[in-house]
């Protein structure tokens, strides 16, 4: 067994009186193969792919180690002319001793601020969804980590479940921390296809409903498309592939984005086609 650093990420959605998820409490527990590190740096985008204010919605950023609270410095990158994105950085002002705990609250905006990829946190139908790049302040380290995702869903309705690109429910993987940016996260009263397990490695989860969309039939079609493409490209490995779909009420919702062995599609609420014939 090769010793490697580890990070446990606990996600706790918090709802308001209307039943919408207003924030996600994020806790990072970090261990390392060394006992002391001179400086740690965490980073989150201020703007990413035209989605603004991500780091601005990370509130109460706090770091503690085995000694106590760690003073932090905060700097912002200059705005990139390309418009792709720029970051906020939190750096420890002293050496830290492991384990290290990070706590902050990621605020869910009341609506989509602009059209764009589904990285941003959104709430609908009693749940929450988004990409890692939209709410995770990640440690800047190029090494591979043992990553554990833990869901604390006590504030969500009974029967709510959490799923990520890493797996159903609490999940773990060995990966680079940067890959968490392209991972998807969804929690709430989710629809599932198939009801249990997967279809040739393919599984789907969705949040929300729309009168004009038959989600179960669409996911069955997507599973068949996945099998056809796997056959065409000679991909015979039965690796998990997770398809996420979120329905949102905003007109700025459209399109999807590929992630780490997964895909997130977002569509607006559509009314059933009532056009008459004749």
Short mmCIF file of C-alpha atoms in Angstrom, two decimals:
data_model
loop_
_atom_site.label_atom_id
_atom_site.label_comp_id
_atom_site.label_asym_id
_atom_site.label_seq_id
_atom_site.Cartn_x
_atom_site.Cartn_y
_atom_site.Cartn_z
CA UNK A 1 0.00 0.00 0.00
CA UNK A 2 1.43 3.35 -1.05
CA UNK A 3 0.81 6.08 1.50
CA UNK A 4 -0.81 9.17 0.02
CA UNK A 5 -2.48 12.33 1.28
CA UNK A 6 -6.22 12.25 1.84
CA UNK A 7 -9.16 14.63 1.82
CA UNK A 8 -12.65 13.98 3.15
CA UNK A 9 -15.29 16.37 1.81
CA UNK A 10 -18.56 16.58 3.74
CA UNK A 11 -21.45 18.36 2.01
CA UNK A 12 -24.44 19.49 4.08
CA UNK A 13 -27.23 21.26 2.13
CA UNK A 14 -29.22 23.79 4.16
CA UNK A 15 -32.80 24.79 3.28
CA UNK A 16 -34.78 27.98 3.87
CA UNK A 17 -38.40 28.19 5.06
CA UNK A 18 -39.66 27.87 1.48
CA UNK A 19 -37.91 24.49 1.19
CA UNK A 20 -35.24 25.65 -1.25
CA UNK A 21 -31.57 24.88 -0.63
CA UNK A 22 -30.05 28.25 0.24
CA UNK A 23 -26.50 27.07 0.95
CA UNK A 24 -24.19 24.07 1.24
CA UNK A 25 -22.00 23.79 4.32
CA UNK A 26 -18.64 22.42 3.13
CA UNK A 27 -16.11 20.76 5.45
CA UNK A 28 -12.72 19.53 4.25
CA UNK A 29 -10.64 17.20 6.43
CA UNK A 30 -7.10 17.00 5.04
CA UNK A 31 -4.40 14.53 6.06
CA UNK A 32 -0.91 14.15 4.66
CA UNK A 33 2.06 11.84 4.72
CA UNK A 34 4.09 14.65 6.29
CA UNK A 35 3.24 16.14 9.66
CA UNK A 36 4.00 19.78 8.82
CA UNK A 37 3.50 21.89 5.68
CA UNK A 38 4.96 25.40 5.38
CA UNK A 39 2.04 26.94 3.45
CA UNK A 40 -1.26 25.74 2.06
CA UNK A 41 -3.10 27.51 -0.73
CA UNK A 42 -6.77 27.06 -1.61
CA UNK A 43 -8.31 28.37 -4.80
CA UNK A 44 -11.81 28.96 -6.19
CA UNK A 45 -12.89 30.82 -9.33
CA UNK A 46 -14.30 34.31 -9.04
CA UNK A 47 -15.59 33.88 -12.57
CA UNK A 48 -15.58 30.75 -14.70
CA UNK A 49 -16.92 30.30 -18.22
CA UNK A 50 -18.93 33.53 -17.90
CA UNK A 51 -20.46 32.41 -14.57
CA UNK A 52 -19.72 35.28 -12.14
CA UNK A 53 -19.27 35.56 -8.38
CA UNK A 54 -18.49 31.94 -7.45
CA UNK A 55 -15.79 32.75 -4.88
CA UNK A 56 -17.81 35.74 -3.65
CA UNK A 57 -20.48 33.28 -2.51
CA UNK A 58 -18.06 31.25 -0.35
CA UNK A 59 -18.66 32.73 3.11
CA UNK A 60 -16.91 32.27 6.45
CA UNK A 61 -13.77 30.60 5.07
CA UNK A 62 -11.91 29.18 8.09
CA UNK A 63 -8.91 26.88 8.47
CA UNK A 64 -7.90 25.05 11.65
CA UNK A 65 -5.04 22.64 12.29
CA UNK A 66 -3.91 20.64 15.32
CA UNK A 67 -2.69 23.86 16.97
CA UNK A 68 -5.82 25.96 16.40
CA UNK A 69 -7.18 28.60 14.06
CA UNK A 70 -4.88 29.51 11.16
CA UNK A 71 -4.65 33.10 9.99
CA UNK A 72 -5.31 33.39 6.24
CA UNK A 73 -4.40 35.90 3.55
CA UNK A 74 -6.64 36.43 0.54
CA UNK A 75 -5.68 37.65 -2.93
CA UNK A 76 -7.55 37.88 -6.25
CA UNK A 77 -6.05 37.24 -9.66
CA UNK A 78 -6.33 39.94 -12.29
CA UNK A 79 -9.20 39.62 -14.73
CA UNK A 80 -8.17 37.56 -17.75
CA UNK A 81 -8.78 39.14 -21.12
CA UNK A 82 -9.89 35.75 -22.48
CA UNK A 83 -12.91 35.76 -20.22
CA UNK A 84 -12.42 32.08 -19.34
CA UNK A 85 -12.00 32.79 -15.65
CA UNK A 86 -9.86 34.05 -12.79
CA UNK A 87 -9.41 32.93 -9.19
CA UNK A 88 -9.40 33.90 -5.54
CA UNK A 89 -6.62 32.43 -3.41
CA UNK A 90 -6.56 31.78 0.33
CA UNK A 91 -3.10 31.13 1.79
CA UNK A 92 -2.10 30.14 5.31
CA UNK A 93 -0.01 32.78 7.06
CA UNK A 94 2.00 30.16 8.99
CA UNK A 95 3.09 26.56 8.79
CA UNK A 96 0.32 24.08 9.49
CA UNK A 97 0.36 20.71 11.22
CA UNK A 98 -1.95 17.95 9.99
CA UNK A 99 -4.76 17.12 10.16
CA UNK A 100 -6.20 20.36 8.74
CA UNK A 101 -9.91 21.25 8.73
CA UNK A 102 -11.50 23.79 6.38
CA UNK A 103 -15.03 25.10 6.83
CA UNK A 104 -17.09 27.49 4.72
CA UNK A 105 -20.61 27.99 3.42
CA UNK A 106 -21.35 28.03 -0.33
CA UNK A 107 -24.37 30.26 -0.99
CA UNK A 108 -26.84 29.21 -3.70
CA UNK A 109 -27.83 32.27 -5.78
CA UNK A 110 -31.58 32.97 -6.07
CA UNK A 111 -31.47 32.48 -9.85
CA UNK A 112 -29.12 31.85 -12.74
CA UNK A 113 -27.13 35.01 -13.27
CA UNK A 114 -26.17 34.26 -16.89
CA UNK A 115 -26.50 31.53 -19.45
CA UNK A 116 -23.62 29.12 -19.29
CA UNK A 117 -22.43 25.62 -18.36
CA UNK A 118 -24.00 23.95 -15.29
CA UNK A 119 -21.13 24.53 -12.87
CA UNK A 120 -23.15 26.92 -10.70
CA UNK A 121 -25.05 25.70 -7.67
CA UNK A 122 -28.81 25.70 -8.31
CA UNK A 123 -31.77 24.66 -6.22
CA UNK A 124 -35.05 23.28 -7.52
CA UNK A 125 -37.56 20.61 -6.48
CA UNK A 126 -36.20 20.44 -2.92
CA UNK A 127 -32.61 19.63 -3.89
CA UNK A 128 -29.36 21.12 -5.11
CA UNK A 129 -26.96 20.46 -7.98
CA UNK A 130 -23.79 21.84 -9.51
CA UNK A 131 -20.20 21.21 -10.50
CA UNK A 132 -17.18 21.08 -8.25
CA UNK A 133 -15.78 24.18 -9.95
CA UNK A 134 -18.90 26.05 -8.83
CA UNK A 135 -18.46 25.71 -5.06
CA UNK A 136 -15.29 23.85 -4.04
CA UNK A 137 -12.25 25.79 -2.78
CA UNK A 138 -9.58 23.24 -3.63
CA UNK A 139 -6.11 22.79 -2.20
CA UNK A 140 -3.45 23.50 -4.81
CA UNK A 141 -1.47 20.26 -4.94
CA UNK A 142 -0.62 18.19 -8.01
CA UNK A 143 -0.32 14.88 -6.12
CA UNK A 144 -2.98 12.18 -6.23
CA UNK A 145 -5.23 12.04 -3.17
CA UNK A 146 -7.50 9.52 -1.56
CA UNK A 147 -10.76 11.48 -1.86
CA UNK A 148 -13.88 10.71 0.16
CA UNK A 149 -17.24 12.38 -0.45
CA UNK A 150 -19.64 12.37 2.51
CA UNK A 151 -23.26 13.60 2.37
CA UNK A 152 -25.08 15.05 5.37
CA UNK A 153 -28.69 15.25 4.16
CA UNK A 154 -30.50 15.71 7.45
CA UNK A 155 -31.99 19.04 6.25
CA UNK A 156 -33.43 17.59 3.03
CA UNK A 157 -36.77 15.76 2.68
CA UNK A 158 -37.01 12.15 3.78
CA UNK A 159 -35.75 9.84 1.06
CA UNK A 160 -33.27 12.38 -0.36
CA UNK A 161 -30.01 10.93 -1.68
CA UNK A 162 -26.69 12.39 -2.77
CA UNK A 163 -24.78 11.39 -5.90
CA UNK A 164 -21.53 12.61 -7.41
CA UNK A 165 -19.34 11.68 -10.34
CA UNK A 166 -17.38 9.57 -7.84
CA UNK A 167 -20.38 7.36 -7.01
CA UNK A 168 -23.78 6.98 -5.38
CA UNK A 169 -24.04 8.19 -1.80
CA UNK A 170 -20.83 8.39 0.19
CA UNK A 171 -18.07 7.58 -2.29
CA UNK A 172 -14.30 7.48 -2.55
CA UNK A 173 -11.71 7.52 -5.30
CA UNK A 174 -8.00 8.00 -5.89
CA UNK A 175 -7.58 11.07 -8.06
CA UNK A 176 -5.95 14.46 -8.56
CA UNK A 177 -7.76 17.20 -6.65
CA UNK A 178 -8.05 19.22 -9.87
CA UNK A 179 -10.36 16.49 -11.24
CA UNK A 180 -12.93 17.46 -8.61
CA UNK A 181 -13.51 20.65 -10.58
CA UNK A 182 -14.97 18.60 -13.42
CA UNK A 183 -17.05 16.37 -11.14
CA UNK A 184 -20.82 16.77 -10.71
CA UNK A 185 -22.81 16.78 -7.47
CA UNK A 186 -26.56 16.38 -6.94
CA UNK A 187 -28.68 15.80 -3.84
CA UNK A 188 -32.40 15.69 -3.15
CA UNK A 189 -35.45 13.59 -4.06
CA UNK A 190 -33.82 12.24 -7.20
CA UNK A 191 -35.23 10.21 -10.06
CA UNK A 192 -33.04 7.26 -11.06
CA UNK A 193 -32.47 5.09 -14.12
CA UNK A 194 -32.29 2.20 -13.88
CA UNK A 195 -33.98 1.86 -10.49
CA UNK A 196 -31.09 -0.17 -9.15
CA UNK A 197 -27.53 -0.66 -10.31
CA UNK A 198 -26.60 0.37 -13.84
CA UNK A 199 -27.13 -0.58 -17.47
CA UNK A 200 -23.78 -1.62 -18.90
CA UNK A 201 -22.04 0.88 -16.65
CA UNK A 202 -24.54 3.68 -17.44
CA UNK A 203 -26.71 5.20 -14.73
CA UNK A 204 -28.70 8.42 -14.59
CA UNK A 205 -30.07 10.73 -11.92
CA UNK A 206 -32.27 13.78 -12.29
CA UNK A 207 -33.70 16.53 -10.11
CA UNK A 208 -36.98 18.21 -10.95
CA UNK A 209 -39.77 17.46 -13.40
CA UNK A 210 -41.32 19.07 -16.46
CA UNK A 211 -44.72 18.45 -18.08
CA UNK A 212 -43.13 18.33 -21.52
CA UNK A 213 -40.30 15.90 -20.70
CA UNK A 214 -40.57 12.14 -20.13
CA UNK A 215 -37.39 11.76 -18.11
CA UNK A 216 -37.45 8.00 -17.63
CA UNK A 217 -38.00 7.39 -21.36
CA UNK A 218 -35.26 9.90 -22.23
CA UNK A 219 -32.79 8.21 -19.87
CA UNK A 220 -33.62 4.79 -21.36
CA UNK A 221 -32.80 6.28 -24.77
CA UNK A 222 -29.56 7.74 -23.36
CA UNK A 223 -28.58 4.32 -21.96
CA UNK A 224 -29.09 2.76 -25.39
CA UNK A 225 -27.08 5.56 -27.02
CA UNK A 226 -24.29 4.92 -24.51
CA UNK A 227 -24.23 1.21 -25.38
CA UNK A 228 -24.24 1.94 -29.11
CA UNK A 229 -21.37 4.41 -28.83
CA UNK A 230 -19.39 2.01 -26.60
CA UNK A 231 -19.78 -0.71 -29.24
CA UNK A 232 -18.87 1.62 -32.11
CA UNK A 233 -15.66 2.80 -30.40
CA UNK A 234 -14.75 -0.67 -29.12
CA UNK A 235 -14.98 0.33 -25.47
CA UNK A 236 -15.63 -3.01 -23.79
CA UNK A 237 -14.70 -1.97 -20.23
CA UNK A 238 -17.65 -1.89 -17.82
CA UNK A 239 -16.65 1.37 -16.16
CA UNK A 240 -19.28 3.50 -14.40
CA UNK A 241 -20.61 6.44 -16.38
CA UNK A 242 -23.09 8.77 -14.65
CA UNK A 243 -25.53 11.05 -16.43
CA UNK A 244 -26.97 13.97 -14.43
CA UNK A 245 -29.96 16.03 -15.54
CA UNK A 246 -31.40 19.05 -13.76
CA UNK A 247 -34.56 20.89 -14.69
CA UNK A 248 -34.57 24.58 -13.78
CA UNK A 249 -37.22 27.29 -14.09
CA UNK A 250 -34.86 29.90 -15.59
CA UNK A 251 -34.87 30.70 -19.29
CA UNK A 252 -31.05 30.96 -19.10
CA UNK A 253 -30.92 27.19 -18.66
CA UNK A 254 -29.75 25.13 -21.63
CA UNK A 255 -27.08 22.72 -22.75
CA UNK A 256 -24.71 20.48 -20.88
CA UNK A 257 -21.06 19.81 -20.10
CA UNK A 258 -18.95 16.67 -19.86
CA UNK A 259 -17.12 15.90 -16.64
CA UNK A 260 -15.00 13.14 -15.14
CA UNK A 261 -16.71 9.95 -16.46
CA UNK A 262 -19.99 11.83 -16.29
CA UNK A 263 -22.17 14.44 -17.95
CA UNK A 264 -24.54 17.14 -16.67
CA UNK A 265 -27.44 18.31 -18.82
CA UNK A 266 -29.72 21.17 -17.82
CA UNK A 267 -33.05 22.03 -19.44
CA UNK A 268 -35.75 24.59 -18.63
CA UNK A 269 -39.25 23.64 -17.54
CA UNK A 270 -41.23 22.91 -20.72
CA UNK A 271 -45.00 22.78 -20.98
CA UNK A 272 -46.59 19.82 -22.70
CA UNK A 273 -47.24 20.32 -26.43
CA UNK A 274 -51.00 20.91 -26.71
CA UNK A 275 -51.11 21.81 -30.40
CA UNK A 276 -54.18 20.27 -32.05
CA UNK A 277 -54.15 18.38 -35.33
CA UNK A 278 -56.68 19.12 -38.13
#
